[in-house]
Tab-separated table of C-alpha atoms in Angstrom:
chain	number	residue	atom	x	y	z
J	1	UNK	CA	-22.516	-51.148	-60.293
J	2	UNK	CA	-24.667	-48.362	-59.033
J	3	UNK	CA	-23.486	-45.293	-57.182
J	4	UNK	CA	-24.654	-46.537	-53.735
J	5	UNK	CA	-22.591	-49.738	-54.034
J	6	UNK	CA	-19.485	-47.768	-55.015
J	7	UNK	CA	-19.811	-45.554	-51.945
J	8	UNK	CA	-20.387	-48.598	-49.705
J	9	UNK	CA	-17.289	-50.396	-51.036
J	10	UNK	CA	-15.206	-47.246	-50.550
J	11	UNK	CA	-16.335	-46.901	-46.918
J	12	UNK	CA	-15.570	-50.572	-46.208
J	13	UNK	CA	-12.100	-50.085	-47.701
J	14	UNK	CA	-11.456	-47.082	-45.445
J	15	UNK	CA	-12.624	-49.042	-42.394
J	16	UNK	CA	-10.357	-51.975	-43.285
J	17	UNK	CA	-7.384	-49.638	-43.819
J	18	UNK	CA	-8.026	-48.045	-40.439
J	19	UNK	CA	-8.100	-51.440	-38.699
J	20	UNK	CA	-4.806	-52.466	-40.351
J	21	UNK	CA	-3.154	-49.203	-39.333
J	22	UNK	CA	-4.389	-49.540	-35.750
J	23	UNK	CA	-3.099	-53.144	-35.557
J	24	UNK	CA	0.336	-52.067	-36.775
J	25	UNK	CA	0.466	-49.269	-34.178
J	26	UNK	CA	-0.448	-51.655	-31.358
J	27	UNK	CA	2.306	-54.023	-32.490
J	28	UNK	CA	4.882	-51.231	-32.434
J	29	UNK	CA	7.059	-50.575	-29.390
J	30	UNK	CA	5.320	-48.749	-26.495
J	31	UNK	CA	7.783	-45.888	-26.939
J	32	UNK	CA	5.540	-44.633	-29.743
J	33	UNK	CA	2.798	-44.106	-27.163
J	34	UNK	CA	5.234	-42.210	-24.947
J	35	UNK	CA	6.154	-40.031	-27.884
J	36	UNK	CA	2.484	-39.273	-28.474
J	37	UNK	CA	2.056	-38.230	-24.839
J	38	UNK	CA	5.134	-36.023	-25.006
J	39	UNK	CA	3.921	-34.455	-28.247
J	40	UNK	CA	0.572	-33.763	-26.603
J	41	UNK	CA	2.254	-32.097	-23.625
J	42	UNK	CA	4.523	-30.041	-25.891
J	43	UNK	CA	1.454	-28.910	-27.815
J	44	UNK	CA	-0.245	-28.018	-24.500
J	45	UNK	CA	2.850	-26.104	-23.439
J	46	UNK	CA	2.891	-24.114	-26.676
J	47	UNK	CA	-0.775	-23.185	-26.315
J	48	UNK	CA	-0.305	-21.676	-22.837
J	49	UNK	CA	3.128	-20.141	-23.355
J	50	UNK	CA	2.851	-16.351	-23.290
J	51	UNK	CA	5.242	-13.471	-23.743
J	52	UNK	CA	6.898	-12.093	-20.612
J	53	UNK	CA	4.385	-10.224	-18.447
J	54	UNK	CA	5.387	-7.237	-16.290
J	55	UNK	CA	3.833	-5.979	-13.055
J	56	UNK	CA	4.227	-3.286	-10.470
J	57	UNK	CA	5.159	-5.183	-7.315
J	58	UNK	CA	6.305	-4.931	-3.690
J	59	UNK	CA	9.048	-6.564	-1.614
J	60	UNK	CA	6.843	-9.652	-1.260
J	61	UNK	CA	6.824	-10.070	-5.076
J	62	UNK	CA	3.062	-9.609	-5.387
J	63	UNK	CA	1.723	-8.840	-8.850
J	64	UNK	CA	-0.087	-5.642	-7.889
J	65	UNK	CA	-0.749	-4.123	-11.306
J	66	UNK	CA	0.071	-5.345	-14.796
J	67	UNK	CA	2.259	-2.946	-16.781
J	68	UNK	CA	2.345	-2.973	-20.567
J	69	UNK	CA	6.100	-2.567	-21.032
J	70	UNK	CA	9.285	-3.544	-19.219
J	71	UNK	CA	10.585	0.026	-19.397
J	72	UNK	CA	7.584	1.458	-17.523
J	73	UNK	CA	7.490	-1.416	-14.997
J	74	UNK	CA	11.136	-0.899	-14.027
J	75	UNK	CA	10.423	2.724	-13.134
J	76	UNK	CA	8.711	1.456	-9.970
J	77	UNK	CA	10.678	0.668	-6.823
J	78	UNK	CA	9.660	-2.986	-7.217
J	79	UNK	CA	8.773	-4.691	-10.500
J	80	UNK	CA	7.936	-8.321	-11.256
J	81	UNK	CA	8.316	-10.264	-14.490
J	82	UNK	CA	6.584	-13.601	-15.118
J	83	UNK	CA	7.816	-15.790	-17.949
J	84	UNK	CA	7.707	-19.373	-19.205
J	85	UNK	CA	11.063	-21.089	-19.695
J	86	UNK	CA	12.184	-24.267	-21.417
J	87	UNK	CA	14.346	-27.048	-20.031
J	88	UNK	CA	17.606	-25.780	-21.509
J	89	UNK	CA	17.035	-22.385	-19.846
J	90	UNK	CA	16.981	-23.791	-16.302
J	91	UNK	CA	20.041	-23.336	-14.043
J	92	UNK	CA	21.989	-26.434	-13.005
J	93	UNK	CA	20.728	-26.385	-9.414
J	94	UNK	CA	17.077	-26.359	-10.584
J	95	UNK	CA	17.381	-28.852	-13.443
J	96	UNK	CA	17.423	-32.058	-11.296
J	97	UNK	CA	13.851	-31.312	-10.150
J	98	UNK	CA	12.515	-30.841	-13.676
J	99	UNK	CA	10.295	-33.324	-15.522
J	100	UNK	CA	9.007	-33.276	-19.093
J	101	UNK	CA	5.510	-33.359	-17.568
J	102	UNK	CA	5.961	-29.925	-15.989
J	103	UNK	CA	5.444	-26.389	-17.228
J	104	UNK	CA	8.256	-24.139	-16.029
J	105	UNK	CA	7.615	-20.592	-14.840
J	106	UNK	CA	10.147	-18.083	-13.572
J	107	UNK	CA	9.259	-14.963	-11.597
J	108	UNK	CA	11.912	-12.289	-11.275
J	109	UNK	CA	11.639	-9.480	-8.737
J	110	UNK	CA	13.426	-6.227	-9.502
J	111	UNK	CA	14.289	-3.499	-6.999
J	112	UNK	CA	15.078	-0.052	-8.393
J	113	UNK	CA	15.622	-1.562	-11.831
J	114	UNK	CA	17.994	-4.331	-10.725
J	115	UNK	CA	17.304	-8.034	-10.330
J	116	UNK	CA	16.640	-8.705	-6.653
J	117	UNK	CA	15.289	-12.258	-6.391
J	118	UNK	CA	14.111	-15.157	-8.543
J	119	UNK	CA	11.406	-17.766	-8.049
J	120	UNK	CA	10.988	-20.975	-10.064
J	121	UNK	CA	7.639	-22.783	-10.245
J	122	UNK	CA	6.918	-26.126	-11.970
J	123	UNK	CA	3.275	-27.052	-12.592
J	124	UNK	CA	1.864	-30.299	-13.876
J	125	UNK	CA	-0.498	-30.552	-16.838
J	126	UNK	CA	-3.439	-29.966	-14.480
J	127	UNK	CA	-1.956	-26.662	-13.310
J	128	UNK	CA	-0.997	-27.957	-9.835
J	129	UNK	CA	2.263	-26.648	-8.358
J	130	UNK	CA	4.753	-29.512	-7.926
J	131	UNK	CA	7.940	-27.504	-7.329
J	132	UNK	CA	8.549	-24.039	-5.889
J	133	UNK	CA	11.958	-22.481	-5.258
J	134	UNK	CA	13.420	-19.089	-4.448
J	135	UNK	CA	17.204	-19.207	-4.578
J	136	UNK	CA	19.809	-16.492	-4.689
J	137	UNK	CA	22.148	-16.911	-7.632
J	138	UNK	CA	25.451	-18.246	-6.225
J	139	UNK	CA	28.427	-15.928	-6.552
J	140	UNK	CA	32.083	-16.840	-6.513
J	141	UNK	CA	32.216	-16.691	-2.706
J	142	UNK	CA	28.623	-17.551	-1.808
J	143	UNK	CA	26.539	-20.679	-1.503
J	144	UNK	CA	22.909	-21.024	-2.514
J	145	UNK	CA	20.541	-19.051	-0.304
J	146	UNK	CA	16.784	-19.558	-0.237
J	147	UNK	CA	14.393	-22.518	-0.253
J	148	UNK	CA	13.052	-25.382	-2.351
J	149	UNK	CA	9.597	-26.965	-1.882
J	150	UNK	CA	8.300	-30.195	-3.433
J	151	UNK	CA	4.602	-31.134	-3.651
J	152	UNK	CA	2.787	-34.388	-4.376
J	153	UNK	CA	-0.010	-34.976	-6.884
J	154	UNK	CA	-2.580	-33.824	-4.314
J	155	UNK	CA	-0.897	-30.480	-3.665
J	156	UNK	CA	0.566	-31.515	-0.288
J	157	UNK	CA	4.076	-30.297	0.452
J	158	UNK	CA	6.294	-33.344	0.936
J	159	UNK	CA	9.723	-31.765	1.313
J	160	UNK	CA	11.188	-28.358	2.067
J	161	UNK	CA	14.903	-27.499	1.910
J	162	UNK	CA	16.296	-24.252	3.296
J	163	UNK	CA	19.719	-23.120	2.058
J	164	UNK	CA	21.843	-20.787	4.176
J	165	UNK	CA	24.537	-18.424	2.969
J	166	UNK	CA	27.166	-20.209	5.067
J	167	UNK	CA	26.568	-23.410	3.104
J	168	UNK	CA	24.262	-25.065	5.642
J	169	UNK	CA	21.110	-26.878	4.525
J	170	UNK	CA	18.059	-27.912	6.568
J	171	UNK	CA	15.584	-30.315	4.976
J	172	UNK	CA	12.124	-31.104	6.339
J	173	UNK	CA	10.156	-34.097	5.048
J	174	UNK	CA	6.392	-34.325	5.621
J	175	UNK	CA	4.167	-37.415	5.804
J	176	UNK	CA	0.367	-37.604	5.504
J	177	UNK	CA	-2.433	-40.014	6.319
J	178	UNK	CA	-5.496	-39.556	4.103
J	179	UNK	CA	-4.430	-35.979	3.411
J	180	UNK	CA	-3.804	-35.127	7.081
J	181	UNK	CA	-0.284	-34.171	8.164
J	182	UNK	CA	0.884	-36.713	10.757
J	183	UNK	CA	4.630	-36.124	11.070
J	184	UNK	CA	7.537	-34.050	9.831
J	185	UNK	CA	11.252	-34.710	10.238
J	186	UNK	CA	14.086	-32.185	10.168
J	187	UNK	CA	17.427	-33.226	8.650
J	188	UNK	CA	20.649	-31.195	8.794
J	189	UNK	CA	23.291	-31.391	6.069
J	190	UNK	CA	26.592	-32.124	7.810
J	191	UNK	CA	30.226	-32.540	6.779
J	192	UNK	CA	29.277	-31.732	3.198
J	193	UNK	CA	28.247	-35.308	2.553
J	194	UNK	CA	24.974	-36.416	4.169
J	195	UNK	CA	21.786	-35.469	6.041
J	196	UNK	CA	21.429	-36.411	9.708
J	197	UNK	CA	18.034	-36.429	11.436
J	198	UNK	CA	17.699	-33.795	14.178
J	199	UNK	CA	14.112	-34.303	15.328
J	200	UNK	CA	10.635	-35.437	14.297
J	201	UNK	CA	7.327	-33.682	14.987
J	202	UNK	CA	4.236	-35.842	15.555
J	203	UNK	CA	0.921	-33.994	14.998
J	204	UNK	CA	-2.084	-34.893	17.172
J	205	UNK	CA	-5.700	-34.059	16.301
J	206	UNK	CA	-9.030	-34.187	18.079
J	207	UNK	CA	-12.146	-35.860	16.707
J	208	UNK	CA	-13.065	-32.791	14.665
J	209	UNK	CA	-9.585	-32.987	13.086
J	210	UNK	CA	-8.397	-29.743	14.717
J	211	UNK	CA	-4.711	-29.729	15.582
J	212	UNK	CA	-4.395	-29.995	19.368
J	213	UNK	CA	-0.781	-30.966	20.059
J	214	UNK	CA	2.644	-31.451	18.519
J	215	UNK	CA	5.216	-33.737	20.095
J	216	UNK	CA	8.821	-33.099	19.025
J	217	UNK	CA	11.255	-35.953	19.679
J	218	UNK	CA	14.977	-35.155	19.444
J	219	UNK	CA	17.628	-37.492	18.065
J	220	UNK	CA	20.715	-35.491	18.980
J	221	UNK	CA	22.025	-33.000	21.551
J	222	UNK	CA	21.279	-29.401	20.568
J	223	UNK	CA	21.669	-25.848	21.823
J	224	UNK	CA	19.283	-23.300	20.379
J	225	UNK	CA	19.239	-19.542	20.255
J	226	UNK	CA	17.364	-16.781	18.473
J	227	UNK	CA	17.067	-18.384	15.036
J	228	UNK	CA	17.641	-22.111	15.513
J	229	UNK	CA	14.837	-24.487	14.659
J	230	UNK	CA	14.059	-26.406	17.884
J	231	UNK	CA	12.422	-23.442	19.655
J	232	UNK	CA	10.124	-22.814	16.696
J	233	UNK	CA	6.936	-24.418	15.537
J	234	UNK	CA	7.254	-25.075	11.822
J	235	UNK	CA	4.101	-25.764	9.843
J	236	UNK	CA	3.782	-26.358	6.128
J	237	UNK	CA	2.050	-23.384	4.569
J	238	UNK	CA	-0.991	-25.515	3.725
J	239	UNK	CA	-1.616	-25.949	7.456
J	240	UNK	CA	-1.448	-22.238	8.258
J	241	UNK	CA	-3.260	-20.926	5.208
J	242	UNK	CA	-3.781	-21.601	1.540
J	243	UNK	CA	-0.669	-21.515	-0.598
J	244	UNK	CA	0.050	-18.035	-1.946
J	245	UNK	CA	2.230	-18.474	-4.977
J	246	UNK	CA	2.987	-14.755	-5.223
J	247	UNK	CA	4.873	-14.827	-1.921
J	248	UNK	CA	8.523	-15.868	-1.989
J	249	UNK	CA	9.221	-16.677	1.654
J	250	UNK	CA	6.820	-18.583	3.919
J	251	UNK	CA	6.264	-17.546	7.536
J	252	UNK	CA	7.485	-19.273	10.671
J	253	UNK	CA	6.226	-18.848	14.215
J	254	UNK	CA	8.816	-18.197	16.919
J	255	UNK	CA	7.344	-18.850	20.348
J	256	UNK	CA	10.451	-18.663	22.511
J	257	UNK	CA	11.378	-15.145	23.740
J	258	UNK	CA	15.035	-14.155	23.711
J	259	UNK	CA	14.731	-13.165	27.377
J	260	UNK	CA	14.181	-16.802	28.344
J	261	UNK	CA	17.768	-17.619	27.341
J	262	UNK	CA	19.235	-20.458	25.313
J	263	UNK	CA	17.680	-23.908	25.260
J	264	UNK	CA	19.839	-26.976	25.894
J	265	UNK	CA	18.260	-30.118	24.478
J	266	UNK	CA	19.563	-33.656	24.702
J	267	UNK	CA	19.054	-36.812	22.705
J	268	UNK	CA	15.740	-38.601	23.406
J	269	UNK	CA	14.221	-35.551	25.101
J	270	UNK	CA	10.983	-34.147	23.707
J	271	UNK	CA	9.152	-30.835	23.388
J	272	UNK	CA	5.352	-30.900	23.448
J	273	UNK	CA	3.245	-28.028	22.064
J	274	UNK	CA	-0.433	-27.737	23.058
J	275	UNK	CA	-2.676	-25.763	20.695
J	276	UNK	CA	-6.249	-24.486	20.623
J	277	UNK	CA	-8.792	-25.051	17.854
J	278	UNK	CA	-7.308	-22.122	15.923
J	279	UNK	CA	-3.852	-23.654	15.872
J	280	UNK	CA	-2.429	-21.146	18.378
J	281	UNK	CA	0.195	-22.630	20.689
J	282	UNK	CA	-1.028	-22.335	24.281
J	283	UNK	CA	1.900	-24.038	25.975
J	284	UNK	CA	5.155	-25.846	25.313
J	285	UNK	CA	6.720	-28.330	27.705
J	286	UNK	CA	10.246	-29.745	27.585
J	287	UNK	CA	10.747	-33.286	28.945
J	288	UNK	CA	14.024	-35.090	29.551
J	289	UNK	CA	14.752	-38.660	28.429
J	290	UNK	CA	13.069	-39.966	31.593
J	291	UNK	CA	9.846	-38.072	30.781
J	292	UNK	CA	10.397	-35.557	33.603
J	293	UNK	CA	9.375	-31.939	33.052
J	294	UNK	CA	12.291	-29.507	32.704
J	295	UNK	CA	10.255	-26.369	32.035
J	296	UNK	CA	6.854	-25.184	30.859
J	297	UNK	CA	5.969	-22.060	28.859
J	298	UNK	CA	2.382	-20.798	28.779
J	299	UNK	CA	1.201	-18.237	26.215
J	300	UNK	CA	-1.683	-15.762	26.430
J	301	UNK	CA	-3.167	-14.619	23.125
J	302	UNK	CA	-5.265	-11.686	21.953
J	303	UNK	CA	-6.413	-12.416	18.447
J	304	UNK	CA	-3.398	-13.618	16.459
J	305	UNK	CA	-0.779	-12.090	18.764
J	306	UNK	CA	0.861	-13.301	21.953
J	307	UNK	CA	0.520	-10.700	24.716
J	308	UNK	CA	2.420	-12.653	27.374
J	309	UNK	CA	4.605	-15.741	27.803
J	310	UNK	CA	5.441	-17.238	31.195
J	311	UNK	CA	8.236	-19.774	31.647
J	312	UNK	CA	8.286	-21.918	34.807
J	313	UNK	CA	11.475	-23.834	35.563
J	314	UNK	CA	11.742	-25.054	39.138
J	315	UNK	CA	11.340	-22.040	41.451
J	316	UNK	CA	12.125	-19.535	38.681
J	317	UNK	CA	9.296	-17.798	36.839
J	318	UNK	CA	10.219	-15.638	33.822
J	319	UNK	CA	7.620	-13.410	32.166
J	320	UNK	CA	7.633	-11.636	28.802
J	321	UNK	CA	4.769	-9.198	28.098
J	322	UNK	CA	4.115	-7.498	24.757
J	323	UNK	CA	2.211	-4.482	23.478
J	324	UNK	CA	1.398	-3.730	19.825
J	325	UNK	CA	0.341	-0.707	17.782
J	326	UNK	CA	-2.715	-0.535	15.512
J	327	UNK	CA	-0.679	-1.954	12.617
J	328	UNK	CA	0.185	-5.033	14.651
J	329	UNK	CA	3.862	-4.126	15.145
J	330	UNK	CA	5.393	-4.859	18.533
J	331	UNK	CA	6.215	-1.582	20.277
J	332	UNK	CA	6.897	-2.721	23.842
J	333	UNK	CA	8.343	-5.750	25.629
J	334	UNK	CA	8.515	-6.059	29.434
J	335	UNK	CA	10.569	-8.816	31.077
J	336	UNK	CA	10.420	-9.814	34.733
J	337	UNK	CA	11.810	-12.552	36.983
J	338	UNK	CA	9.721	-13.841	39.874
J	339	UNK	CA	7.553	-10.733	39.585
J	340	UNK	CA	10.441	-8.216	39.633
J	341	UNK	CA	10.940	-6.028	36.540
J	342	UNK	CA	14.324	-6.576	34.865
J	343	UNK	CA	14.081	-5.252	31.327
J	344	UNK	CA	11.935	-3.049	29.059
J	345	UNK	CA	12.371	-2.624	25.309
J	346	UNK	CA	10.521	0.115	23.397
J	347	UNK	CA	10.500	-0.045	19.610
J	348	UNK	CA	9.895	2.721	17.110
J	349	UNK	CA	10.645	1.893	13.487
J	350	UNK	CA	14.119	0.353	13.343
J	351	UNK	CA	15.157	1.835	16.718
J	352	UNK	CA	15.010	-0.177	19.959
J	353	UNK	CA	15.539	1.494	23.338
J	354	UNK	CA	16.469	-1.096	25.958
J	355	UNK	CA	16.376	-0.347	29.677
J	356	UNK	CA	17.722	-2.683	32.367
J	357	UNK	CA	16.261	-2.477	35.876
J	358	UNK	CA	17.439	-3.330	39.358
J	359	UNK	CA	15.085	-2.965	42.325
J	360	UNK	CA	12.573	-1.394	39.878
J	361	UNK	CA	15.091	1.383	39.026
J	362	UNK	CA	16.679	1.916	35.587
J	363	UNK	CA	20.423	1.256	35.780
J	364	UNK	CA	21.354	1.047	32.082
J	365	UNK	CA	19.866	2.391	28.849
J	366	UNK	CA	21.008	1.208	25.415
J	367	UNK	CA	19.872	2.269	21.950
J	368	UNK	CA	19.900	-0.231	19.089
J	369	UNK	CA	19.449	0.475	15.382
J	370	UNK	CA	18.604	-2.501	13.162
J	371	UNK	CA	20.115	-4.840	15.766
J	372	UNK	CA	23.345	-2.837	16.200
J	373	UNK	CA	24.033	-1.025	19.460
J	374	UNK	CA	24.720	2.668	18.804
J	375	UNK	CA	24.824	3.989	22.379
J	376	UNK	CA	24.882	2.842	26.003
J	377	UNK	CA	24.314	4.973	29.088
J	378	UNK	CA	24.689	3.989	32.741
J	379	UNK	CA	22.038	5.696	34.831
J	380	UNK	CA	22.859	7.377	38.142
J	381	UNK	CA	20.044	7.307	40.694
């Protein structure tokens, strides 16, 4: 037998052995394939896992400048660490959202050398964020405080839960049609046992797919104030701007001035927001359950800031006017009723000076510091 025949026989033998091995593998239980996938993902995880990275940061937890050592980073007022963690390192309140398919990242913000806030991010094997949470570690007398966001395989946010220090939880679920947000529903955790639906927002678009209106339908009686949800327009961050993963807390737009008073809303009433092609709310109208208008608020914008809001309810017209400094901070608010000045608030830093008027004359002046009244003076004229 010549050398060529020997080599040919050897190659045929290898091919036959390979076919036999492949047949045996296909006959095995499908769990072997699952194990292979898991092994592949573990190998992927190990290739991207890095040592803890340290950054100079700010209160928004932005990675401003990478620092070589933890010791030097913690000398700054704010420092940020970014690290990969494994499943057994996750806290109990994060673990239910974990999947073997995800890579787990934790970002820890330090203020003056002490841990200030923590953010957890799960990404799939393609690098897409599927889970994002910033939660305050619960103490012996505190509940969870912060938020949890869940995303689908296309990067759309599908659920957002907000945890309050008093134990309350608000959950918003989002639905899409061909990638376009069509509705969102707010649920409130009640009696420590279940979520009850409070309202649903229906998003309306024009032919160019610009958001032109939002209709909010209520499913319960509600009274709102400064921080309650129904007098706010809540968008997922993907609607307002691209997702910024170095920011812990997403923004919300409050379009109802405190001067306009509390809002009383009843089951089956609705609140309709009209927007322009930039997504700015031009008006909001509250209807009762018989589709009759209760009040209308119209907003005037300059750039990205509201300079005046006018509320019309029957014969009463309330006006709130605003002025801003070059940094965009509100420095003046003027409130009037039916054209007569009633209130002026001037802001400088964390100090607010409030003046109440009667017949266009100041009758009371109060000074507030960080929301706490520190002085009150009755004016003699």
